[in-house]
Coordinates of C-alpha atoms and ligand atoms in Angstrom, one line a residue:
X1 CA -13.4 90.0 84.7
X2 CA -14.8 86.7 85.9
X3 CA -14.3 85.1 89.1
X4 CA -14.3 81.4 89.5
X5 CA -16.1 79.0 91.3
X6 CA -15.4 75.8 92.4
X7 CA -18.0 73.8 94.3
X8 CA -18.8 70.0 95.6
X9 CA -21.1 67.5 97.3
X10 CA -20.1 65.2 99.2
X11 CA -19.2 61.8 97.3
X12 CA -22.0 59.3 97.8
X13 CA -21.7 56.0 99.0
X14 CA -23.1 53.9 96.4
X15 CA -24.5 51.0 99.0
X16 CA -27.8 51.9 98.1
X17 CA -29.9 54.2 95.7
X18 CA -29.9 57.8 96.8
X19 CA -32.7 59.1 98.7
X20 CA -34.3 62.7 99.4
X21 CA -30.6 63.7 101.6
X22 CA -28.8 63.2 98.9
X23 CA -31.5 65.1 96.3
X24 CA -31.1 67.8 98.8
X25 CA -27.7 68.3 98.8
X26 CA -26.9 67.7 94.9
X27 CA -30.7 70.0 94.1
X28 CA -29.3 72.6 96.7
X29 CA -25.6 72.8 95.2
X30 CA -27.0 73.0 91.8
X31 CA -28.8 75.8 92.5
X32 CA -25.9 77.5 93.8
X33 CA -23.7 76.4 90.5
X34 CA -26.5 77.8 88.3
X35 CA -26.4 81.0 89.8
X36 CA -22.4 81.4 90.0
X37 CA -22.7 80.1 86.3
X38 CA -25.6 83.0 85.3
X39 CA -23.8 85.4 87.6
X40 CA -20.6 85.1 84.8
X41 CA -18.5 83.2 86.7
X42 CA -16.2 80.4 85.7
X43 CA -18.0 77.4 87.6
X44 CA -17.1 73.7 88.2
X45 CA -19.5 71.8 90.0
X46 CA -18.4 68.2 91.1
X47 CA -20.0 65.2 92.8
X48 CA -19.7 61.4 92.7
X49 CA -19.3 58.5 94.7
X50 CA -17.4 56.7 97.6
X51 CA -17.4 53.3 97.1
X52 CA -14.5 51.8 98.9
X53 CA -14.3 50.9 103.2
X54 CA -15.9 48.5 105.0
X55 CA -19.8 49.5 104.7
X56 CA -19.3 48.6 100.8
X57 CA -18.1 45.1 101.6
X58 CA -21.2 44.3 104.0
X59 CA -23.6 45.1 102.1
X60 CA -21.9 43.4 98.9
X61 CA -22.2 40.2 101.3
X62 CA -25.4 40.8 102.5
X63 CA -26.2 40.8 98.8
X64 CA -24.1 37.6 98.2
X65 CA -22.1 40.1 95.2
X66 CA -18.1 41.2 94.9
X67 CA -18.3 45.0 95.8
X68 CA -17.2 45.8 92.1
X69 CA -20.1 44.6 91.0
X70 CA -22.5 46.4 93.7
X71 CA -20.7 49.4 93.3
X72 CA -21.0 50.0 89.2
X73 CA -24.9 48.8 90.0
X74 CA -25.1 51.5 92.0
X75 CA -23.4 54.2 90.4
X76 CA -24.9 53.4 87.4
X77 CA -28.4 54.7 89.4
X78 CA -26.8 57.8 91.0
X79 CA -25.8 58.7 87.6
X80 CA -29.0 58.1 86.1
X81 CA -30.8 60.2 88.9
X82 CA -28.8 63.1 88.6
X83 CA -29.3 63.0 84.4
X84 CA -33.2 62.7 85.5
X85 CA -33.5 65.1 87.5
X86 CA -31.3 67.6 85.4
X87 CA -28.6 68.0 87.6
X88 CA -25.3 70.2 86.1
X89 CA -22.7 68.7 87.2
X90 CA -19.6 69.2 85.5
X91 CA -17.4 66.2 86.8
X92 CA -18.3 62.9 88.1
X93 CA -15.9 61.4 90.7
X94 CA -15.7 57.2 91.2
X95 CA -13.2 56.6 94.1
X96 CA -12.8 53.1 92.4
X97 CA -11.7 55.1 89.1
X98 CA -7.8 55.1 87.9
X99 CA -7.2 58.9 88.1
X100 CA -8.1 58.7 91.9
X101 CA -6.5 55.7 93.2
X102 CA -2.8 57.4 91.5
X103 CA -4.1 60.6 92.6
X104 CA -4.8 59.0 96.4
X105 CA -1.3 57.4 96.6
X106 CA 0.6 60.6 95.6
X107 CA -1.0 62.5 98.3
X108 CA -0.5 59.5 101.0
X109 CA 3.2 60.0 99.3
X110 CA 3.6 63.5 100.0
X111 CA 2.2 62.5 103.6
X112 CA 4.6 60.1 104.0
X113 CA 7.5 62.1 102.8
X114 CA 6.9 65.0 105.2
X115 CA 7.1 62.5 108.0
X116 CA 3.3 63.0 108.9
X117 CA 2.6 59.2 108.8
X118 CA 4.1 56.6 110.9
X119 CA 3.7 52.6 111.8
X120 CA 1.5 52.2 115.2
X121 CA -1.5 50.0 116.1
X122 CA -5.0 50.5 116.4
X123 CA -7.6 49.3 119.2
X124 CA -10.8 50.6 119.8
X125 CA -14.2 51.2 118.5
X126 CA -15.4 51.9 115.5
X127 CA -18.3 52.9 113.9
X128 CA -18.9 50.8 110.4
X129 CA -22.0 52.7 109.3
X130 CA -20.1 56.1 109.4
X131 CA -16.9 54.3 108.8
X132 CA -15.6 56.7 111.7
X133 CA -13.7 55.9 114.7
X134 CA -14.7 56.5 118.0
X135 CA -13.2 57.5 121.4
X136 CA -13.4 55.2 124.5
X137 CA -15.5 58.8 126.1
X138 CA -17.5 58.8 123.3
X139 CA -17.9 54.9 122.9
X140 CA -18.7 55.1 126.3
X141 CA -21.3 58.5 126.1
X142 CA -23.1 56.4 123.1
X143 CA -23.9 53.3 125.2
X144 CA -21.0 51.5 122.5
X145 CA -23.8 52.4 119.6
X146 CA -23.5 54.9 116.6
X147 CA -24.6 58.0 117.3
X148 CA -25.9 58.1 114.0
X149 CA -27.6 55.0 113.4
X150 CA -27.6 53.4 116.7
X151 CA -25.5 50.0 115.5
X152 CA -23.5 48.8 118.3
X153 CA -19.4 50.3 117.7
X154 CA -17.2 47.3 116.5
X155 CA -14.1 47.0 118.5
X156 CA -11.2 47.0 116.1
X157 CA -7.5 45.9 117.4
X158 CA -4.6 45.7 114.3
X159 CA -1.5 47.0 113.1
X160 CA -1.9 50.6 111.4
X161 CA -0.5 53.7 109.5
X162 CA -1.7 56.6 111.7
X163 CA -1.4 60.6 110.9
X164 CA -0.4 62.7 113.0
X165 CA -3.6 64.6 113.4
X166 CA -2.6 65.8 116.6
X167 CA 0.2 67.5 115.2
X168 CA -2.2 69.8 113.1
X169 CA -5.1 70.1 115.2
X170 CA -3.8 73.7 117.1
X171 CA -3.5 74.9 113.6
X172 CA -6.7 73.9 112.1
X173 CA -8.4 75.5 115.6
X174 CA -6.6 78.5 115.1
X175 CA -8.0 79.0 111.3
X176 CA -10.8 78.0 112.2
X177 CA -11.3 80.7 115.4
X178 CA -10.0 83.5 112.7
X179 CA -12.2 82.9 109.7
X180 CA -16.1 83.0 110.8
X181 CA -17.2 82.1 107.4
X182 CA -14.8 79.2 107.0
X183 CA -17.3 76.8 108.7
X184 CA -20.9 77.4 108.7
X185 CA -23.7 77.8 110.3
X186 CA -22.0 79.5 113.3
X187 CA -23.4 76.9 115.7
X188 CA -22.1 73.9 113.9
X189 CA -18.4 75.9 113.7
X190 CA -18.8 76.1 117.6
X191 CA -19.4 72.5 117.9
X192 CA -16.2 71.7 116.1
X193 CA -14.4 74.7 118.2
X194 CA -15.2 72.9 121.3
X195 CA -14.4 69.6 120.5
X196 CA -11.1 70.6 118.3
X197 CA -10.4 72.2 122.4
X198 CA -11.1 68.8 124.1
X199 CA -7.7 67.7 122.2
X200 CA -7.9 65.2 119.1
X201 CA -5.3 61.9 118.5
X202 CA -3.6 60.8 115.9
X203 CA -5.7 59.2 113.1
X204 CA -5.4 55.6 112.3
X205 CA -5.3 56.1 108.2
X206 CA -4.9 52.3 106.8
X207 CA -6.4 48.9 107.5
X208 CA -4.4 46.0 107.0
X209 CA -8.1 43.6 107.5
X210 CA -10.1 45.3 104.2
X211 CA -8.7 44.5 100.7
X212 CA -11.4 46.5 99.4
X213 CA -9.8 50.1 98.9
X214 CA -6.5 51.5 97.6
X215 CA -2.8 50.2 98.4
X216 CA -0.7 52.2 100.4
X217 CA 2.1 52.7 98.5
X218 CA 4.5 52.2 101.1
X219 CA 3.2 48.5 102.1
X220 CA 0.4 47.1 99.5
X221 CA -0.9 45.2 102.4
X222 CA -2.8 47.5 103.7
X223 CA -5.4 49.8 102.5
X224 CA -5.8 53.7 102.7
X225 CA -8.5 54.7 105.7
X226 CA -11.9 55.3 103.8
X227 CA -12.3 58.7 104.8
X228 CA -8.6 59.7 103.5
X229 CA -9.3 57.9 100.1
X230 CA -12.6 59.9 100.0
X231 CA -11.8 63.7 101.2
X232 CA -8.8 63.4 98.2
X233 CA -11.3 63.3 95.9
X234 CA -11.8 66.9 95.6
X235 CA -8.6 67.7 94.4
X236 CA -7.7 64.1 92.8
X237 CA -10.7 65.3 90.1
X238 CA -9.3 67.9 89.6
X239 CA -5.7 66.3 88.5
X240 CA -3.9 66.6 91.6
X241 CA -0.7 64.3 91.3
X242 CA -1.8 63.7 87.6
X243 CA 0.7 64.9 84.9
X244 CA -2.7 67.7 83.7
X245 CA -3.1 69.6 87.2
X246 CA -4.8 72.7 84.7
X247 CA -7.6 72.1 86.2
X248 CA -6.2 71.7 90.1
X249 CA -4.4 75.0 89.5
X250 CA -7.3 77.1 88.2
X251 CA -9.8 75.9 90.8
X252 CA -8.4 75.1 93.8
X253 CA -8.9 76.4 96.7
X254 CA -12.5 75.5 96.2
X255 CA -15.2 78.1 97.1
X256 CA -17.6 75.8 98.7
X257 CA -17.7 72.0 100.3
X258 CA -21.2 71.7 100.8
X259 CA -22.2 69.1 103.4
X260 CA -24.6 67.5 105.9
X261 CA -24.4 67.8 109.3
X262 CA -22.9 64.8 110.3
X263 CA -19.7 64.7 108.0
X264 CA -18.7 68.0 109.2
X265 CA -15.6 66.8 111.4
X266 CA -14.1 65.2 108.9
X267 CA -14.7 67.9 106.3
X268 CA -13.5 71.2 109.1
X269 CA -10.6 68.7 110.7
X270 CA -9.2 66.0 108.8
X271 CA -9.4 67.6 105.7
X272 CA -7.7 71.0 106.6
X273 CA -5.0 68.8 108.1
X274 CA -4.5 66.8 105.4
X275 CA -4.3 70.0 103.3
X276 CA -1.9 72.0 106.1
X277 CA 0.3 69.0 105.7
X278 CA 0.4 68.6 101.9
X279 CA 1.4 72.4 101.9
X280 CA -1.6 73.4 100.0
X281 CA -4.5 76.1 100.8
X282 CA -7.8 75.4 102.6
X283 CA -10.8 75.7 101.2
X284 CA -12.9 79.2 101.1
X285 CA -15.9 77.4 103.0
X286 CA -17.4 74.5 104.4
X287 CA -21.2 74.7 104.6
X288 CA -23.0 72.2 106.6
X289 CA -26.9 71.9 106.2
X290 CA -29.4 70.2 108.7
X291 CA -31.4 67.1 107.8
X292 CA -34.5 65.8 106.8
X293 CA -37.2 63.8 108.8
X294 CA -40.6 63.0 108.0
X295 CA -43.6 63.6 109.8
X296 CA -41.0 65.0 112.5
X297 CA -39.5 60.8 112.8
X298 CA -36.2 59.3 111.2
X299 CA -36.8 58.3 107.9
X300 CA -37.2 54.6 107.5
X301 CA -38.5 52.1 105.4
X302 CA -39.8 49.8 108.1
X303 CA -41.7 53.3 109.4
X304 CA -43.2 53.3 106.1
X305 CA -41.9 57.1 106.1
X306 CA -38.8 57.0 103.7
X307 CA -38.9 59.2 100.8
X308 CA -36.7 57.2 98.9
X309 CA -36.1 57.5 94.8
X310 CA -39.8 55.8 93.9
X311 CA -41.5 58.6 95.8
X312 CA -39.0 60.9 94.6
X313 CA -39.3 60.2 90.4
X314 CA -43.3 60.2 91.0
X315 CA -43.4 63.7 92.4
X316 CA -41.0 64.8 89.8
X317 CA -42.9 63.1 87.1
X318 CA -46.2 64.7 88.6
X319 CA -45.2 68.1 90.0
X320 CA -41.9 68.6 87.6
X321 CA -38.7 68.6 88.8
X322 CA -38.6 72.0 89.9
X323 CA -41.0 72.3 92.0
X324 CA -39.6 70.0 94.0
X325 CA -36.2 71.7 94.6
X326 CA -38.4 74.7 95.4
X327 CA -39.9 72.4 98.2
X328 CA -36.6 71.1 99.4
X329 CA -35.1 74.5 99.8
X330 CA -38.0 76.5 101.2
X331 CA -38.9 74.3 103.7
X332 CA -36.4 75.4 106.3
X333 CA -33.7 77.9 106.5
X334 CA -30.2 76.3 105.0
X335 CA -28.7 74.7 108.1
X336 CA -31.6 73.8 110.1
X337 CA -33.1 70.5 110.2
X338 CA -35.8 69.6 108.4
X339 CA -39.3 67.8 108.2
X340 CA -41.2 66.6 105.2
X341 CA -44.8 66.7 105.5
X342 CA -47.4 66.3 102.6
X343 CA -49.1 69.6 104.4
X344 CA -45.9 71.8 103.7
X345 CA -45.5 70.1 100.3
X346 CA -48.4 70.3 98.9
X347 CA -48.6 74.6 100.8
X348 CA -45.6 75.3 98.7
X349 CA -46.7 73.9 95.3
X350 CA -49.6 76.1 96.4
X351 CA -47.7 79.2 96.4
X352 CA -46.2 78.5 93.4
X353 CA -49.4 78.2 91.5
X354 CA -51.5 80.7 93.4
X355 CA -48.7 83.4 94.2
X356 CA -46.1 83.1 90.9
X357 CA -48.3 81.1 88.4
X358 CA -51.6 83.2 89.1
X359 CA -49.5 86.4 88.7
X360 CA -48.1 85.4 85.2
X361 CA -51.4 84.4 84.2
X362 CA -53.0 87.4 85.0
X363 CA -50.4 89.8 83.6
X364 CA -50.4 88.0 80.4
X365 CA -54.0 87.7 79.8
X366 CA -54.7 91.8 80.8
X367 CA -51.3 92.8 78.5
X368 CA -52.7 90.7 75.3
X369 CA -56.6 91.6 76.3
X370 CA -55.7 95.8 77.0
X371 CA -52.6 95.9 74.7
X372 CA -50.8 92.9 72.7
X373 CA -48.1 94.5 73.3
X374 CA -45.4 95.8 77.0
X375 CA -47.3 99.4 77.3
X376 CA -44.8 102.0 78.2
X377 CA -44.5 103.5 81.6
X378 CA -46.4 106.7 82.2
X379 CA -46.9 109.1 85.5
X380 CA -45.9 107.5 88.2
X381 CA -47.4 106.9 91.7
X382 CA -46.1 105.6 95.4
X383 CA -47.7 102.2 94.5
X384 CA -45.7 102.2 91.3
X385 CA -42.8 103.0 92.9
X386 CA -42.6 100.6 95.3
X387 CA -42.9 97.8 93.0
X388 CA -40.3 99.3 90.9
X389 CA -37.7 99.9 93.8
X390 CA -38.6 95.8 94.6
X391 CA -37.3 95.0 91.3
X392 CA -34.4 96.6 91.0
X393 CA -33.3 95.4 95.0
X394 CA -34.1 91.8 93.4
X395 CA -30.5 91.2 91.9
X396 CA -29.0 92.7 94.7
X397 CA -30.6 90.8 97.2
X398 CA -30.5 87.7 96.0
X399 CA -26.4 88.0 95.1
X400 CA -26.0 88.5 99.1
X401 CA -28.3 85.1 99.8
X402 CA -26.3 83.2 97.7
X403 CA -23.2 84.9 98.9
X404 CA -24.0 83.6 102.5
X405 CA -25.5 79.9 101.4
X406 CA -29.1 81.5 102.6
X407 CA -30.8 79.3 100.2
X408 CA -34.4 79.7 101.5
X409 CA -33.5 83.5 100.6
X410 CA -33.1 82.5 97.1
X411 CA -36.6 80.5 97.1
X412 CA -38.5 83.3 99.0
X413 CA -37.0 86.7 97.5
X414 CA -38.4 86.3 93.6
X415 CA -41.8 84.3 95.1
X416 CA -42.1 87.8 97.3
X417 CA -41.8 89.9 94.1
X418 CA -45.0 88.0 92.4
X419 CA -46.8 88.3 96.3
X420 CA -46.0 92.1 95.7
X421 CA -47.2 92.3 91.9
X422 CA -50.3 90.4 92.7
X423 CA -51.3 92.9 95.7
X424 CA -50.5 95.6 93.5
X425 CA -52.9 94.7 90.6
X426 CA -55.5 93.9 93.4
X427 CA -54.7 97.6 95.0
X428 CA -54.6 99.3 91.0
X429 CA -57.7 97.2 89.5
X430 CA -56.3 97.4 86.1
X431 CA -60.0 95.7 84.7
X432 CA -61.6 99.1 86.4
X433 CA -59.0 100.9 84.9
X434 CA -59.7 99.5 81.5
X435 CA -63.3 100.6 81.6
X436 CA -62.5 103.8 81.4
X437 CA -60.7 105.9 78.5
X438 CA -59.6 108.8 80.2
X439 CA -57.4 106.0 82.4
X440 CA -55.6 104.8 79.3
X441 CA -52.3 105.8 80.3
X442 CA -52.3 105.0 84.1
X443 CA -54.0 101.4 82.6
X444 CA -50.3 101.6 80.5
X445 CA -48.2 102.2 83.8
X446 CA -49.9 99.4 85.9
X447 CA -50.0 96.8 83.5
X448 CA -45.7 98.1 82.4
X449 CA -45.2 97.6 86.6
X450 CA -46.7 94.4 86.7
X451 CA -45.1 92.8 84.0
X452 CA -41.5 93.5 84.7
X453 CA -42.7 92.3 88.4
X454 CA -43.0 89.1 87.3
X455 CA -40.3 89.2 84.5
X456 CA -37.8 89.8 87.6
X457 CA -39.6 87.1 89.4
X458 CA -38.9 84.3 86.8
X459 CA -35.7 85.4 86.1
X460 CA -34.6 85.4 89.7
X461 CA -35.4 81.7 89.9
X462 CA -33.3 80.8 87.0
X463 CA -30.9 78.9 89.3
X464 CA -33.8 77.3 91.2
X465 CA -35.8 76.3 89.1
X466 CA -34.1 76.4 85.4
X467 CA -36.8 74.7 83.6
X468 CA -40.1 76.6 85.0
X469 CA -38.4 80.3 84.8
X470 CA -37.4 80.1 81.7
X471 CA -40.8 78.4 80.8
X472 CA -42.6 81.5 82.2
X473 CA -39.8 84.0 80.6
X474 CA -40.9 82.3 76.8
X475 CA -44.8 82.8 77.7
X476 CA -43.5 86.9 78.1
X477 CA -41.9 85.8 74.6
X478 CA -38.1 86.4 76.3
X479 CA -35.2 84.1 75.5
X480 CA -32.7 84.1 78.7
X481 CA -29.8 82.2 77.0
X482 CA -26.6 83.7 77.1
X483 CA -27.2 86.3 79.7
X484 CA -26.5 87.0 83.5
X485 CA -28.6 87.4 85.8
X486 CA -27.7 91.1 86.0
X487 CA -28.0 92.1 82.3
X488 CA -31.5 90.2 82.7
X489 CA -32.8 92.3 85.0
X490 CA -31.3 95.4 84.1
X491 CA -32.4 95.3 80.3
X492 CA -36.4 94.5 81.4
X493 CA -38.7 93.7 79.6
X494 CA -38.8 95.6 76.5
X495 CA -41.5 98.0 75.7
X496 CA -43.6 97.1 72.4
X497 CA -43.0 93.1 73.1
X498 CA -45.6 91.2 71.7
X499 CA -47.6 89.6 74.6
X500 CA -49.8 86.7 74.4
X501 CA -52.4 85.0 76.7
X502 CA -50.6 82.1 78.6
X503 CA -50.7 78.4 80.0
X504 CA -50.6 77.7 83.6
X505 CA -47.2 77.1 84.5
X506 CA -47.4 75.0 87.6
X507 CA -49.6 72.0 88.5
X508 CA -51.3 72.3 92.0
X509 CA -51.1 69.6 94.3
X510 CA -53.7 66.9 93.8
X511 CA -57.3 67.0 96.3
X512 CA -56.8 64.5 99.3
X513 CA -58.9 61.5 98.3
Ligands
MSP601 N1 -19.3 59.0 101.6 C1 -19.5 59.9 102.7 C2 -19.1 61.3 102.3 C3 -17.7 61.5 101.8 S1 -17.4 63.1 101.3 C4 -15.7 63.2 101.1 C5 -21.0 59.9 103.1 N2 -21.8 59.4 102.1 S2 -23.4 59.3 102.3 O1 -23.9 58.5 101.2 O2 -23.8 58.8 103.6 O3 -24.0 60.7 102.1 C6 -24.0 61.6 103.2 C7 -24.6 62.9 102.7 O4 -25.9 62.7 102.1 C8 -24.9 63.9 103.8 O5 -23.7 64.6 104.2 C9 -25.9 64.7 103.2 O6 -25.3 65.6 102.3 C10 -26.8 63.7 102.5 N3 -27.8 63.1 103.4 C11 -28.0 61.8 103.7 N4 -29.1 61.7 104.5 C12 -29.6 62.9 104.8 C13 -30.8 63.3 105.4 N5 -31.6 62.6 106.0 N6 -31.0 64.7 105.4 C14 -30.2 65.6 104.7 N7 -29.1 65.1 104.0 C15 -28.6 63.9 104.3 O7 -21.3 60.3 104.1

């Protein structure tokens, strides 16, 4: 039987192109939707884009342009980046699109009905870059300036729908203290913990100053809180309040909201809320990774530091795509923060070359010089054995990483493999070995070893990096198509299987000029 798995980004807000966060997160829950799909299961893998709220509507003035017309710009780019850069997402969510303003309304309907939302009025601060609102303590903490991107807080006084947040927030505490994996990493699930204990308010949830957003259905006049309009979005793709919900009743409760850092109290409290009101289940888990800096700064243009989508298309053009993605998740353990340097990027494509590349090469041009052909395997020794019991802890391994969101796990366990295989043919010295005739069969069993080494090595980075593995799998003459990752590594690589010399499979990082 297969499981299913749903799984999302975050939606996007289209005010400008995306940049190396949002390649992080979309690269990083592909990877994870390419392994649920090659590990048999029934996947959907959703992203899109936010592009209602008050942010929007600045930046459509700044650029002197109705908001319709900034937004379908913008999309048009995130959608073109994600076909560019291979990304397989099965759904694309546009907040502006029919299906999610009716789906929005039902569910501020059902709200409505259960009595959750009622008429008050707003003042205090709020935070227009994170479209978030802010406590006078917090205001107050933050010097009245984001604590994201140090704007000054807007002070906000009008007449609003609120939702009674504080009604639910026990709950949501509760669930959260009795499932650990529910929020992750544990230290950002303690954050919420001790702030869910402070005691939360009631959330203001409609703005009667912004046309730019969906009706309430109750009173047109004002327009559904950005953060409500964009949290529906994972079940409004899927149908929710549509006359089709096939698709909402096969794959909700999704497996995985994957997140950064900073959108994690909306995600592990508003949303649960929203969902413990509408009487429907809460998602599996909510993973929230760290982010990036460069050269250990905030990103910024002005800092001349931004790896925005220029930088981003050249080293995809240069290096491929996938090596890339094997940079973004290798570079720090899923969770932490993390800093790009051209050091660590240019170490990584390194290892690629020199550790997985090099062993490939090697294997391939000792099988077709010593054999043509995958020699059987012959008496074994220690050596042998240790490669072997590697392999076959590969699959294993790498379905608990990607059981627990470890996704520098993923990058480092099939890279480990080819470390292994490469000290092995230096410990075995299969060219000695070849000198000699009486060595013909251990010659057999050390080049067999080595080549399912790195078989298991390319077909554990499938997920990670689709295009290269399988690459490396056709050089060994092996089509991966239609199979899991299991059956992969269980079959091998067949004995008698023609092999050939091969091409370098990865590019090494140009010489500092
Ligand atoms: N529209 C909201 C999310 C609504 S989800 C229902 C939003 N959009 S955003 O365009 O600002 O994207 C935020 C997300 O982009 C982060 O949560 C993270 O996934 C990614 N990143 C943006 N900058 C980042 C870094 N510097 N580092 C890592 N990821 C960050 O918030």
């Amino acid at each position: 039987m297969t499981d299913r798995f749903y799984l999302t980004t975050p939606i996007y807000y289209p005010n400008a192109e995306p940049h190396v966060g949002h390649v992080y997160t979309t690269m990083a829950a592909d990877t994870i939707a390419r392994y649920h799909r090659l590990a048999g299961d029934d996947t959907f893998f959703l992203t899109g884009t936010d592009e209602h709220g008050i942010k929007m509507v600045k930046t459509a003035v700044e650029q002197g342009i109705e908001p319709t017309v900034l937004v379908d710009r913008v999309v048009a780019v995130f959608q073109e980046v994600w076909k560019e850069l291979k990304i397989s997402n099965d759904d694309f969510i546009r907040t502006t699109q029919p299906r999610h303003k009716i789906g929005v309304q039902k569910i501020v309907e059902k709200l409505l009905a259960s009595g959750d939302i009622y008429l008050g009025s707003y003042e205090g601060w709020y935070d227009e870059g994170q479209e978030e609102f802010v406590t006078e303590t917090a205001a107050k903490d933050q010097q009245y300036k984001s604590a994201i991107s140090g704007r000054p807080l807007v002070r906000y006084k009008e007449g609003s729908y609120f939702f009674r947040l504080s009604k639910y927030a026990p709950a949501v505490l509760k669930y959260i203290r009795e499932h650990d994996d529910f929020v992750l990493p544990a230290t950002r699930r303690n954050e919420v913990i001790s702030k869910l204990e402070q005691g939360v308010e009631d959330l203001s949830i409609s703005r009667a100053s912004l046309k730019w957003g969906i009706p309430m259905p109750n009173d047109p006049k004002h327009v559904v809180y950005v953060w409500i309009d964009a949290l529906s979005n994972y079940i409004t793709a899927l149908g929710y309040g549509s006359n089709d919900q096939s698709l909402f009743d096969k794959y909700w409760p999704v497996n995985l909201h994957l997140i950064g850092k900073e959108i994690l109290w909306f995600h592990a409290v508003y949303w649960p809320a929203m969902l413990m009101s509408l009487g429907l289940p809460l998602p599996r888990r909510i993973f929230a990774h760290g982010w990036w800096t460069a050269d250990g700064r905030k990103m910024s243009k002005s800092m001349g530091n931004f790896i925005g989508l220029e930088k981003i298309r050249e080293l995809a053009a240069r290096y491929g795509i996938d090596s890339l993605r094997y940079y973004l998740l290798r570079a720090a353990p899923f969770g932490h923060d993390l800093d790009w340097t051209e050091a660590d990027f240019n170490k990584s494509l390194n290892e690629l070359a020199n550790v997985v590349g090099n062993c490939l090469n090697r294997m391939l041009n000792m099988v077709s010089k010593y054999r043509g052909s995958l020699p059987a395997l012959g008496a074994m020794e220690d050596l042998d054995r240790n490669v072997l019991s590697q392999i076959r802890g590969l699959g294993p391994k790498l379905a608990h990483a990607y059981a627990n969101c470890e996704l520098q796990q993923c990058a480092l366990l099939p890279v480990e493999l080819a470390r292994a295989a490469n000290g092995f043919i230096d410990a075995t010295a299969p060219f000695k070995l070849a000198k000699d005739p009486q060595q013909a069969s251990r010659l057999d069993t050390v080049l067999h070893v080595a080549a399912q080494a790195i078989y298991a090595t390319l077909v554990g980075l499938l997920p990670l990096m689709p295009e290269k593995a399988e690459a490396g799998l056709r050089q060994l003459g092996c089509d991966p198509t239609g199979k899991t990752i299991q059956q992969l590594l269980d079959a091998g690589l067949a004995v008698g299987h023609p092999i050939a010399a091969g091409q370098p499979l990865f590019v090494k990082p140009e010489a500092p000029k």
